[in-house]
Amino acid sequence: MPTETLPSPPPGRTGEPAAAPVPGPGPASTPASTPVPARMTGRAKLVLLLLCAAQFIVALDFSILNVALPVLGRDLGMGQADLQWAITAFALPSGGFLLLFGRIADLYGRRRLFLTGLALFTAASLLAALAWSPAVFLAGRALQGLGAAVIVPTGMSLLTTTFTEGPQRERALGISGTLLSTGFTIGMVLGGVLTDSLGWRSTMGVLAVAGIAVLAVAPALLTESRHPERPRIDIPGAVTVTGGLLALIYALSTAAEAGFGRPDVPVTLVLGAVLLVAFAVVESRAAQPLVSLPMLRRPTVAWGNLAGLVTFAMMSAVIFLLTLYLQEVLHLSAFLSGLVFGVQGLFAVVAGLVAPKVIGWIGARRALATGLAVQAVCTAALLGLGTASSGVWLATIATTVACFGHLWAIVSYGVIVTSGVPDTEQGLATGLVTSAQQIGLTVGIPLLSALASARVTALREDGAGFADATLGGIRLGLGADALLVAAVAVPAAAGLSRAARRSRSRTDYAPAK
């Protein structure tokens, strides 16, 4: 649908400072008096449904295969050490190429790239479902990840350029964030059900069927948008940032299975850090950089993305640690454990619908700080878990309340990071948003898993039983999780507040909430 670009709202609308726009040509703005409709048209709702469906499919793929891995390994003859690659083969391209494809979409057409990525993802899912050998299956997973790296930033940039800043975009981001979060949780439940009833291939087959359904209607609903001048791609920047992200994700994914003591883990961590530093140097000297450094220096972008990375990393880690608790300490079946997270998924839908209203009441930056605080407090409450079966109720209640804070944080940081950015830069802005999401999903579990495992080993060496040692490791991981979320919430809130005060001193707008 045609996109109308409107000026950024006053700070009071979203709680964000009216930051100066990022340099770059963009469409002319309409007069400030032009009203922004709060209600979506029927066509806009269909576009939102389409884009959210695509994001939901990708979110499912992050977790739907986890439960099926043992059965998959036996069927394809993959050893325990090789099963890690079923996850890593997807995580590497899906996280490593996000920024590059987000920028390519800005320059050469978001609709075109979105459809290409969706077609690639669908074909790769079918290939993985029909795989006759480990090599073919892993190739399908890698192509799925590459397709996801196209779909996620282009879908988000289509969303933010379709819905203008204010109530419409906040509502759209609320629904999108809800489906992204619930997709990860539902994937865990659906993977178990499909594997038990139809076999592991059905977990990949359902993604192919869903991709075909979305691909069938997408061309009729989406219209093209791109940068008007098509500047050249910054090749050195693309190589360094993609290489750095690939090295970082490989190291962390490998550490989740083999630990940080494996020699290639620290080597690739250092390589990733060196490449990302080189990327910063390249971008500071490039005439047409892949990532605008002034954009990265904006407090809204820096603090917003940091908060987004942490809320995703730490919530995914909570789910992982609680899965261990329910199955290894309380000895619940995979199906019953899935039901516990299913309750969280249901309430996440409500949380996502409420999030735009919360932002309207208190502003995006306060909603972000509140969401992180709720998530931290509820995670800390899980330190009360014990070996009694009553721990199921504490786990269910605490994660259900935490999902409200988590969804408020997700939607708020999306609003904060994309507000005030011209349409010509939305692919880059949403590429940064989705990079924070994907890296968060990749980083949180291996970091806290390694911490918990070290604690379990130490307790076992001291003579503790298996259940008590496992519980001790889980508690340490949950405590570190809560502390990290709280540690980011405080400076993020302070940094965004300072940015808001500086912005008010330069404008005649009403004070931010």
Short mmCIF file of C-alpha atoms in Angstrom, two decimals:
data_model
loop_
_atom_site.label_atom_id
_atom_site.label_comp_id
_atom_site.label_asym_id
_atom_site.label_seq_id
_atom_site.Cartn_x
_atom_site.Cartn_y
_atom_site.Cartn_z
CA MET A 1 0.00 0.00 0.00
CA PRO A 2 1.24 3.55 -0.57
CA THR A 3 3.32 4.89 2.26
CA GLU A 4 2.79 8.33 3.71
CA THR A 5 5.74 9.83 5.57
CA LEU A 6 4.76 12.11 8.41
CA PRO A 7 6.92 14.20 10.71
CA SER A 8 8.05 12.73 14.00
CA PRO A 9 5.53 13.19 16.80
CA PRO A 10 6.14 15.48 19.75
CA PRO A 11 7.98 13.75 22.58
CA GLY A 12 4.77 13.33 24.55
CA ARG A 13 3.29 10.94 22.00
CA THR A 14 5.73 8.08 22.50
CA GLY A 15 7.82 9.33 25.37
CA GLU A 16 10.77 9.72 23.00
CA PRO A 17 12.95 12.74 22.33
CA ALA A 18 12.41 14.37 18.98
CA ALA A 19 15.89 13.47 17.74
CA ALA A 20 17.35 15.08 14.69
CA PRO A 21 16.76 12.92 11.62
CA VAL A 22 19.58 10.74 10.37
CA PRO A 23 21.23 12.31 7.33
CA GLY A 24 19.96 11.00 4.05
CA PRO A 25 17.44 12.01 1.45
CA GLY A 26 13.87 11.00 2.03
CA PRO A 27 10.37 11.76 0.89
CA ALA A 28 8.98 15.13 1.68
CA SER A 29 6.98 15.29 4.87
CA THR A 30 3.37 16.24 4.92
CA PRO A 31 2.32 19.33 6.85
CA ALA A 32 2.38 18.99 10.60
CA SER A 33 -1.34 19.61 10.73
CA THR A 34 -2.12 16.48 8.68
CA PRO A 35 -4.00 14.12 11.00
CA VAL A 36 -2.61 10.66 11.64
CA PRO A 37 -5.54 8.21 11.74
CA ALA A 38 -5.50 6.02 14.85
CA ARG A 39 -7.55 3.27 13.18
CA MET A 40 -6.16 1.03 10.46
CA THR A 41 -7.90 0.52 7.15
CA GLY A 42 -8.97 -2.97 6.13
CA ARG A 43 -6.07 -3.25 3.70
CA ALA A 44 -3.60 -2.08 6.34
CA LYS A 45 -4.84 -4.80 8.68
CA LEU A 46 -4.28 -7.41 5.96
CA VAL A 47 -0.74 -6.11 5.38
CA LEU A 48 -0.05 -6.26 9.12
CA LEU A 49 -1.43 -9.80 9.30
CA LEU A 50 0.78 -10.86 6.40
CA LEU A 51 3.97 -9.35 7.81
CA CYS A 52 3.29 -10.72 11.29
CA ALA A 53 2.60 -14.19 9.85
CA ALA A 54 6.01 -14.16 8.16
CA GLN A 55 7.73 -13.09 11.39
CA PHE A 56 5.80 -15.74 13.33
CA ILE A 57 7.00 -18.50 10.98
CA VAL A 58 10.62 -17.47 11.51
CA ALA A 59 10.11 -17.35 15.29
CA LEU A 60 8.68 -20.88 15.18
CA ASP A 61 11.79 -22.08 13.38
CA PHE A 62 13.99 -20.95 16.27
CA SER A 63 12.51 -23.53 18.64
CA ILE A 64 10.31 -26.05 16.81
CA LEU A 65 13.21 -28.40 16.09
CA ASN A 66 14.66 -28.51 19.62
CA VAL A 67 12.46 -31.32 20.94
CA ALA A 68 12.84 -33.30 17.70
CA LEU A 69 16.67 -33.40 17.69
CA PRO A 70 17.13 -36.86 19.30
CA VAL A 71 14.65 -38.50 16.89
CA LEU A 72 16.16 -36.60 13.93
CA GLY A 73 19.65 -37.74 14.88
CA ARG A 74 18.65 -41.41 14.96
CA ASP A 75 16.80 -41.16 11.64
CA LEU A 76 19.59 -39.41 9.71
CA GLY A 77 22.48 -41.06 11.51
CA MET A 78 23.77 -37.87 13.13
CA GLY A 79 25.86 -38.24 16.27
CA GLN A 80 25.29 -36.20 19.42
CA ALA A 81 28.14 -33.83 18.54
CA ASP A 82 26.69 -33.24 15.06
CA LEU A 83 23.22 -32.34 16.34
CA GLN A 84 24.54 -28.96 17.47
CA TRP A 85 24.86 -28.05 13.80
CA ALA A 86 21.11 -28.46 13.30
CA ILE A 87 20.79 -25.29 15.38
CA THR A 88 24.07 -23.56 14.49
CA ALA A 89 23.56 -23.98 10.73
CA PHE A 90 20.41 -21.85 11.06
CA ALA A 91 21.73 -19.39 13.65
CA LEU A 92 24.87 -18.40 11.71
CA PRO A 93 23.29 -16.93 8.56
CA SER A 94 20.10 -15.77 10.29
CA GLY A 95 22.09 -13.53 12.65
CA GLY A 96 25.16 -12.78 10.54
CA PHE A 97 23.48 -11.31 7.46
CA LEU A 98 20.69 -9.25 9.07
CA LEU A 99 22.34 -5.83 8.82
CA LEU A 100 23.49 -6.42 5.26
CA PHE A 101 20.08 -7.51 3.97
CA GLY A 102 18.32 -4.74 5.89
CA ARG A 103 20.46 -2.17 4.09
CA ILE A 104 20.15 -3.87 0.70
CA ALA A 105 16.37 -3.72 1.14
CA ASP A 106 16.57 0.05 1.73
CA LEU A 107 18.50 0.54 -1.50
CA TYR A 108 17.04 -1.98 -3.93
CA GLY A 109 13.47 -2.64 -2.80
CA ARG A 110 11.97 -4.02 0.39
CA ARG A 111 9.06 -5.84 -1.27
CA ARG A 112 11.32 -7.55 -3.80
CA LEU A 113 13.79 -8.74 -1.18
CA PHE A 114 11.03 -9.80 1.23
CA LEU A 115 9.42 -12.03 -1.39
CA THR A 116 12.80 -13.46 -2.37
CA GLY A 117 13.65 -14.28 1.24
CA LEU A 118 10.23 -15.84 1.83
CA ALA A 119 10.58 -18.03 -1.28
CA LEU A 120 14.08 -19.11 -0.20
CA PHE A 121 12.91 -19.92 3.34
CA THR A 122 9.95 -21.95 2.04
CA ALA A 123 12.06 -23.96 -0.43
CA ALA A 124 14.73 -24.56 2.23
CA SER A 125 12.11 -25.82 4.71
CA LEU A 126 10.86 -28.28 2.11
CA LEU A 127 14.44 -29.42 1.43
CA ALA A 128 15.05 -29.97 5.16
CA ALA A 129 11.78 -31.91 5.48
CA LEU A 130 12.74 -34.22 2.61
CA ALA A 131 16.44 -34.52 3.54
CA TRP A 132 17.94 -37.96 2.87
CA SER A 133 21.30 -37.29 4.51
CA PRO A 134 22.82 -35.07 7.22
CA ALA A 135 24.55 -32.90 4.60
CA VAL A 136 21.28 -32.20 2.77
CA PHE A 137 19.47 -31.45 6.03
CA LEU A 138 22.16 -29.03 7.22
CA ALA A 139 22.17 -27.32 3.81
CA GLY A 140 18.42 -26.83 4.15
CA ARG A 141 18.87 -25.37 7.64
CA ALA A 142 21.57 -22.97 6.44
CA LEU A 143 19.34 -21.79 3.57
CA GLN A 144 16.47 -21.39 6.05
CA GLY A 145 18.70 -19.13 8.12
CA LEU A 146 19.66 -17.10 5.07
CA GLY A 147 16.00 -16.68 4.16
CA ALA A 148 15.21 -15.64 7.74
CA ALA A 149 18.00 -13.03 7.57
CA VAL A 150 16.13 -11.51 4.61
CA ILE A 151 12.57 -11.83 5.95
CA VAL A 152 13.09 -10.37 9.42
CA PRO A 153 14.62 -6.92 8.62
CA THR A 154 12.67 -6.42 5.38
CA GLY A 155 9.41 -7.41 7.07
CA MET A 156 10.07 -5.02 9.94
CA SER A 157 11.02 -2.16 7.62
CA LEU A 158 7.88 -2.76 5.53
CA LEU A 159 5.91 -2.56 8.76
CA THR A 160 7.51 0.66 10.02
CA THR A 161 7.24 2.38 6.61
CA THR A 162 3.62 1.28 6.21
CA PHE A 163 2.43 2.47 9.62
CA THR A 164 3.19 6.05 10.62
CA GLU A 165 4.72 6.98 13.98
CA GLY A 166 2.21 7.15 16.78
CA PRO A 167 -0.73 4.88 17.70
CA GLN A 168 -0.76 2.94 14.42
CA ARG A 169 2.91 1.96 14.56
CA GLU A 170 2.77 1.25 18.29
CA ARG A 171 -0.18 -1.08 17.76
CA ALA A 172 1.52 -2.78 14.79
CA LEU A 173 4.76 -3.28 16.73
CA GLY A 174 2.77 -4.59 19.68
CA ILE A 175 1.15 -7.29 17.57
CA SER A 176 4.43 -8.11 15.81
CA GLY A 177 6.35 -8.34 19.09
CA THR A 178 3.67 -10.57 20.59
CA LEU A 179 3.82 -13.04 17.72
CA LEU A 180 7.63 -13.02 17.73
CA SER A 181 7.75 -13.86 21.44
CA THR A 182 4.89 -16.38 21.40
CA GLY A 183 6.23 -18.02 18.24
CA PHE A 184 9.38 -19.05 20.11
CA THR A 185 7.31 -20.53 22.96
CA ILE A 186 4.65 -22.16 20.77
CA GLY A 187 7.40 -23.72 18.69
CA MET A 188 8.57 -25.70 21.72
CA VAL A 189 5.07 -27.10 22.30
CA LEU A 190 4.26 -27.66 18.63
CA GLY A 191 7.60 -29.37 17.99
CA GLY A 192 6.86 -31.98 20.63
CA VAL A 193 3.32 -32.63 19.43
CA LEU A 194 4.32 -32.93 15.77
CA THR A 195 7.33 -35.13 16.48
CA ASP A 196 5.30 -37.54 18.62
CA SER A 197 2.41 -37.75 16.15
CA LEU A 198 3.90 -37.30 12.65
CA GLY A 199 7.68 -37.49 13.05
CA TRP A 200 10.45 -34.89 12.99
CA ARG A 201 10.02 -34.13 9.27
CA SER A 202 6.63 -32.59 9.99
CA THR A 203 8.33 -29.81 12.01
CA MET A 204 10.03 -28.63 8.82
CA GLY A 205 7.04 -29.46 6.63
CA VAL A 206 4.68 -27.22 8.58
CA LEU A 207 7.07 -24.28 7.99
CA ALA A 208 7.05 -24.98 4.24
CA VAL A 209 3.25 -25.11 4.13
CA ALA A 210 2.96 -21.87 6.12
CA GLY A 211 5.54 -20.20 3.85
CA ILE A 212 3.61 -21.20 0.74
CA ALA A 213 0.40 -19.74 2.22
CA VAL A 214 2.04 -16.38 2.99
CA LEU A 215 3.85 -16.30 -0.35
CA ALA A 216 0.58 -16.85 -2.21
CA VAL A 217 -0.99 -13.59 -0.96
CA ALA A 218 2.04 -11.37 -0.36
CA PRO A 219 2.50 -10.06 -3.96
CA ALA A 220 -1.05 -8.76 -4.07
CA LEU A 221 -0.83 -6.86 -0.77
CA LEU A 222 2.68 -5.39 -0.67
CA THR A 223 3.90 -2.42 -2.70
CA GLU A 224 7.52 -1.54 -3.40
CA SER A 225 9.55 1.02 -1.47
CA ARG A 226 13.26 1.85 -1.66
CA HIS A 227 15.84 4.61 -1.37
CA PRO A 228 15.30 7.12 -4.21
CA GLU A 229 18.99 7.38 -5.20
CA ARG A 230 20.34 3.81 -4.82
CA PRO A 231 23.84 4.59 -3.46
CA ARG A 232 26.54 1.91 -3.68
CA ILE A 233 26.79 -0.85 -1.08
CA ASP A 234 29.68 -0.42 1.36
CA ILE A 235 31.50 -3.70 0.59
CA PRO A 236 34.28 -3.41 3.25
CA GLY A 237 31.68 -2.59 5.88
CA ALA A 238 29.47 -5.48 4.77
CA VAL A 239 32.37 -7.95 4.91
CA THR A 240 33.63 -6.90 8.35
CA VAL A 241 30.26 -6.68 10.09
CA THR A 242 28.97 -9.93 8.57
CA GLY A 243 32.23 -11.74 9.38
CA GLY A 244 32.23 -10.36 12.91
CA LEU A 245 28.64 -11.41 13.59
CA LEU A 246 29.21 -14.86 12.06
CA ALA A 247 32.28 -15.42 14.26
CA LEU A 248 30.48 -14.22 17.39
CA ILE A 249 27.39 -16.37 16.78
CA TYR A 250 29.48 -19.44 15.93
CA ALA A 251 31.49 -19.10 19.14
CA LEU A 252 28.44 -18.67 21.36
CA SER A 253 26.43 -21.42 19.64
CA THR A 254 29.36 -23.82 19.98
CA ALA A 255 29.89 -22.86 23.61
CA ALA A 256 26.27 -23.78 24.36
CA GLU A 257 27.07 -27.40 23.50
CA ALA A 258 30.80 -27.84 24.07
CA GLY A 259 31.59 -25.16 26.64
CA PHE A 260 33.92 -22.16 26.48
CA GLY A 261 36.96 -24.39 27.04
CA ARG A 262 36.94 -25.71 23.47
CA PRO A 263 39.90 -24.09 21.62
CA ASP A 264 37.95 -22.69 18.67
CA VAL A 265 35.49 -20.84 20.93
CA PRO A 266 37.89 -18.18 22.35
CA VAL A 267 39.64 -17.91 18.98
CA THR A 268 36.42 -17.08 17.13
CA LEU A 269 35.29 -14.76 19.94
CA VAL A 270 38.48 -12.74 19.52
CA LEU A 271 38.16 -12.84 15.73
CA GLY A 272 34.59 -11.58 15.97
CA ALA A 273 35.61 -8.72 18.26
CA VAL A 274 38.49 -7.73 15.95
CA LEU A 275 36.24 -7.72 12.88
CA LEU A 276 33.58 -5.61 14.63
CA VAL A 277 36.24 -3.08 15.68
CA ALA A 278 37.48 -3.04 12.08
CA PHE A 279 33.89 -2.46 10.97
CA ALA A 280 33.64 0.62 13.19
CA VAL A 281 36.90 1.98 11.70
CA VAL A 282 35.73 1.29 8.13
CA GLU A 283 32.38 2.97 8.71
CA SER A 284 34.01 6.09 10.17
CA ARG A 285 35.91 6.58 6.89
CA ALA A 286 33.38 5.39 4.30
CA ALA A 287 31.72 7.95 2.04
CA GLN A 288 28.51 5.89 1.95
CA PRO A 289 28.68 3.65 5.06
CA LEU A 290 26.60 0.52 5.50
CA VAL A 291 25.68 1.73 8.99
CA SER A 292 25.54 5.42 9.78
CA LEU A 293 27.73 6.00 12.84
CA PRO A 294 25.70 9.10 13.78
CA MET A 295 22.69 6.79 13.98
CA LEU A 296 24.55 4.39 16.28
CA ARG A 297 25.56 7.32 18.51
CA ARG A 298 21.96 8.40 19.00
CA PRO A 299 20.97 7.57 22.60
CA THR A 300 17.62 6.20 21.44
CA VAL A 301 19.35 3.73 19.10
CA ALA A 302 22.21 2.77 21.44
CA TRP A 303 20.22 2.35 24.66
CA GLY A 304 17.13 0.99 22.92
CA ASN A 305 19.02 -1.78 21.13
CA LEU A 306 21.02 -2.67 24.24
CA ALA A 307 17.79 -3.04 26.18
CA GLY A 308 16.27 -5.10 23.36
CA LEU A 309 19.26 -7.43 23.20
CA VAL A 310 19.18 -8.00 26.96
CA THR A 311 15.43 -8.59 27.24
CA PHE A 312 15.54 -11.21 24.46
CA ALA A 313 18.74 -12.85 25.71
CA MET A 314 17.63 -13.12 29.31
CA MET A 315 14.03 -14.21 28.65
CA SER A 316 15.14 -16.99 26.29
CA ALA A 317 17.64 -18.06 28.97
CA VAL A 318 14.86 -18.15 31.59
CA ILE A 319 12.82 -20.47 29.35
CA PHE A 320 15.83 -22.72 28.83
CA LEU A 321 16.70 -22.90 32.54
CA LEU A 322 13.09 -23.56 33.49
CA THR A 323 12.93 -26.35 30.91
CA LEU A 324 15.84 -27.99 32.74
CA TYR A 325 14.12 -27.40 36.08
CA LEU A 326 10.78 -28.89 35.05
CA GLN A 327 12.27 -31.95 33.35
CA GLU A 328 15.49 -32.65 35.30
CA VAL A 329 14.44 -31.60 38.82
CA LEU A 330 10.65 -32.15 38.84
CA HIS A 331 10.75 -34.92 36.18
CA LEU A 332 7.84 -33.55 34.15
CA SER A 333 7.40 -34.85 30.62
CA ALA A 334 8.25 -32.69 27.63
CA PHE A 335 4.53 -32.35 26.91
CA LEU A 336 3.64 -31.13 30.43
CA SER A 337 6.62 -28.77 30.39
CA GLY A 338 5.33 -27.39 27.12
CA LEU A 339 1.94 -26.75 28.70
CA VAL A 340 3.59 -24.59 31.37
CA PHE A 341 5.12 -22.42 28.67
CA GLY A 342 1.86 -22.55 26.73
CA VAL A 343 0.20 -20.62 29.58
CA GLN A 344 2.91 -17.98 29.22
CA GLY A 345 2.29 -17.88 25.47
CA LEU A 346 -1.43 -17.24 25.92
CA PHE A 347 -0.83 -14.34 28.30
CA ALA A 348 1.87 -12.97 26.01
CA VAL A 349 -0.89 -12.28 23.48
CA VAL A 350 -2.68 -10.14 26.07
CA ALA A 351 0.61 -8.45 27.04
CA GLY A 352 1.33 -7.52 23.43
CA LEU A 353 -2.12 -6.01 22.96
CA VAL A 354 -1.79 -4.03 26.19
CA ALA A 355 1.74 -2.77 25.40
CA PRO A 356 0.69 0.06 23.00
CA LYS A 357 -1.78 1.33 25.61
CA VAL A 358 0.95 1.32 28.27
CA ILE A 359 3.18 3.32 25.90
CA GLY A 360 0.33 5.76 25.33
CA TRP A 361 -0.13 6.22 29.07
CA ILE A 362 3.44 6.59 30.29
CA GLY A 363 5.60 6.97 27.17
CA ALA A 364 7.92 4.51 25.44
CA ARG A 365 11.02 5.08 27.56
CA ARG A 366 9.15 4.67 30.84
CA ALA A 367 7.39 1.60 29.45
CA LEU A 368 10.79 0.17 28.51
CA ALA A 369 12.23 0.75 31.99
CA THR A 370 9.09 -0.63 33.65
CA GLY A 371 9.08 -3.70 31.42
CA LEU A 372 12.71 -4.51 32.21
CA ALA A 373 12.07 -3.98 35.93
CA VAL A 374 9.08 -6.36 35.89
CA GLN A 375 11.11 -8.96 34.02
CA ALA A 376 13.99 -8.64 36.50
CA VAL A 377 11.77 -8.90 39.60
CA CYS A 378 9.87 -11.93 38.29
CA THR A 379 13.11 -13.66 37.33
CA ALA A 380 14.47 -13.00 40.82
CA ALA A 381 11.28 -14.52 42.28
CA LEU A 382 12.21 -17.81 40.58
CA LEU A 383 15.11 -18.13 43.02
CA GLY A 384 12.45 -19.55 45.35
CA LEU A 385 12.14 -22.70 43.22
CA GLY A 386 12.72 -25.95 45.10
CA THR A 387 12.49 -29.68 44.59
CA ALA A 388 8.80 -29.85 45.61
CA SER A 389 6.16 -30.13 42.89
CA SER A 390 4.69 -26.80 44.02
CA GLY A 391 7.53 -25.20 42.07
CA VAL A 392 5.40 -25.66 38.96
CA TRP A 393 3.01 -23.00 40.22
CA LEU A 394 5.78 -20.52 41.02
CA ALA A 395 7.33 -21.11 37.60
CA THR A 396 3.99 -20.63 35.84
CA ILE A 397 2.96 -17.48 37.74
CA ALA A 398 6.37 -15.79 37.64
CA THR A 399 6.92 -16.39 33.92
CA THR A 400 3.38 -15.29 33.10
CA VAL A 401 3.86 -11.96 34.88
CA ALA A 402 7.37 -11.64 33.45
CA CYS A 403 6.01 -11.96 29.92
CA PHE A 404 4.06 -8.70 30.43
CA GLY A 405 7.26 -6.84 31.24
CA HIS A 406 9.10 -8.64 28.44
CA LEU A 407 6.50 -7.67 25.82
CA TRP A 408 6.36 -4.06 27.06
CA ALA A 409 10.14 -3.90 26.69
CA ILE A 410 10.06 -5.44 23.19
CA VAL A 411 7.42 -3.08 21.82
CA SER A 412 8.89 -0.02 23.55
CA TYR A 413 12.39 -0.52 22.26
CA GLY A 414 11.05 -1.05 18.73
CA VAL A 415 9.16 2.25 18.97
CA ILE A 416 12.17 4.07 20.45
CA VAL A 417 14.72 2.88 17.89
CA THR A 418 12.58 3.46 14.78
CA SER A 419 11.02 6.80 15.79
CA GLY A 420 12.38 9.86 14.00
CA VAL A 421 14.19 7.75 11.36
CA PRO A 422 13.33 8.63 7.73
CA ASP A 423 11.83 5.94 5.53
CA THR A 424 15.04 5.72 3.48
CA GLU A 425 16.86 4.45 6.62
CA GLN A 426 14.12 2.19 8.05
CA GLY A 427 15.73 -1.01 6.70
CA LEU A 428 18.93 -0.12 8.54
CA ALA A 429 17.06 0.86 11.72
CA THR A 430 14.99 -2.32 11.73
CA GLY A 431 18.12 -4.30 10.80
CA LEU A 432 19.67 -3.04 14.04
CA VAL A 433 16.47 -3.90 15.93
CA THR A 434 16.31 -7.41 14.55
CA SER A 435 20.06 -7.93 15.01
CA ALA A 436 19.59 -7.17 18.70
CA GLN A 437 16.76 -9.72 18.77
CA GLN A 438 18.64 -12.48 16.97
CA ILE A 439 21.92 -11.95 18.83
CA GLY A 440 19.97 -11.88 22.08
CA LEU A 441 18.31 -15.21 21.29
CA THR A 442 21.75 -16.63 20.44
CA VAL A 443 23.78 -15.18 23.32
CA GLY A 444 21.59 -15.66 26.39
CA ILE A 445 21.28 -19.43 26.51
CA PRO A 446 24.97 -20.38 26.06
CA LEU A 447 26.18 -17.75 28.54
CA LEU A 448 23.86 -18.73 31.38
CA SER A 449 23.99 -22.41 30.45
CA ALA A 450 27.78 -22.38 30.85
CA LEU A 451 27.43 -20.57 34.19
CA ALA A 452 24.81 -23.03 35.46
CA SER A 453 26.79 -26.05 34.23
CA ALA A 454 29.93 -24.92 36.06
CA ARG A 455 27.93 -24.58 39.27
CA VAL A 456 26.34 -28.01 38.82
CA THR A 457 29.79 -29.59 38.34
CA ALA A 458 31.16 -27.88 41.45
CA LEU A 459 28.21 -29.00 43.58
CA ARG A 460 28.45 -32.57 42.31
CA GLU A 461 32.15 -32.65 43.20
CA ASP A 462 31.18 -31.53 46.72
CA GLY A 463 28.85 -34.52 47.04
CA ALA A 464 25.45 -32.99 46.20
CA GLY A 465 22.82 -35.20 44.59
CA PHE A 466 21.87 -34.76 40.95
CA ALA A 467 18.60 -32.89 41.60
CA ASP A 468 20.08 -30.58 44.24
CA ALA A 469 23.16 -29.82 42.12
CA THR A 470 21.01 -29.10 39.05
CA LEU A 471 18.76 -26.84 41.09
CA GLY A 472 21.80 -24.99 42.43
CA GLY A 473 23.09 -24.36 38.91
CA ILE A 474 19.67 -23.19 37.72
CA ARG A 475 19.36 -20.79 40.66
CA LEU A 476 22.77 -19.28 39.91
CA GLY A 477 21.81 -18.79 36.27
CA LEU A 478 18.47 -17.19 37.20
CA GLY A 479 20.16 -14.88 39.71
CA ALA A 480 22.69 -13.70 37.14
CA ASP A 481 19.83 -13.24 34.65
CA ALA A 482 17.84 -11.00 37.01
CA LEU A 483 20.91 -8.93 37.93
CA LEU A 484 21.85 -8.33 34.30
CA VAL A 485 18.35 -7.19 33.33
CA ALA A 486 18.24 -4.82 36.31
CA ALA A 487 21.77 -3.56 35.57
CA VAL A 488 20.73 -2.57 32.04
CA ALA A 489 17.32 -1.16 33.02
CA VAL A 490 18.76 1.58 35.25
CA PRO A 491 21.35 3.16 32.88
CA ALA A 492 19.05 2.72 29.86
CA ALA A 493 16.30 4.66 31.62
CA ALA A 494 18.78 7.33 32.71
CA GLY A 495 20.34 7.63 29.24
CA LEU A 496 16.99 7.97 27.50
CA SER A 497 15.81 10.50 30.09
CA ARG A 498 18.92 12.65 29.50
CA ALA A 499 18.30 12.48 25.76
CA ALA A 500 14.70 13.57 26.31
CA ARG A 501 15.78 16.55 28.44
CA ARG A 502 18.34 17.65 25.82
CA SER A 503 15.71 17.36 23.13
CA ARG A 504 13.21 19.45 25.08
CA SER A 505 15.80 22.17 25.51
CA ARG A 506 16.09 22.40 21.70
CA THR A 507 12.39 22.32 20.84
CA ASP A 508 9.13 24.02 21.67
CA TYR A 509 7.34 20.70 22.13
CA ALA A 510 5.50 19.81 25.29
CA PRO A 511 7.53 17.95 27.91
CA ALA A 512 7.90 14.19 27.45
CA LYS A 513 6.04 11.93 29.77
#
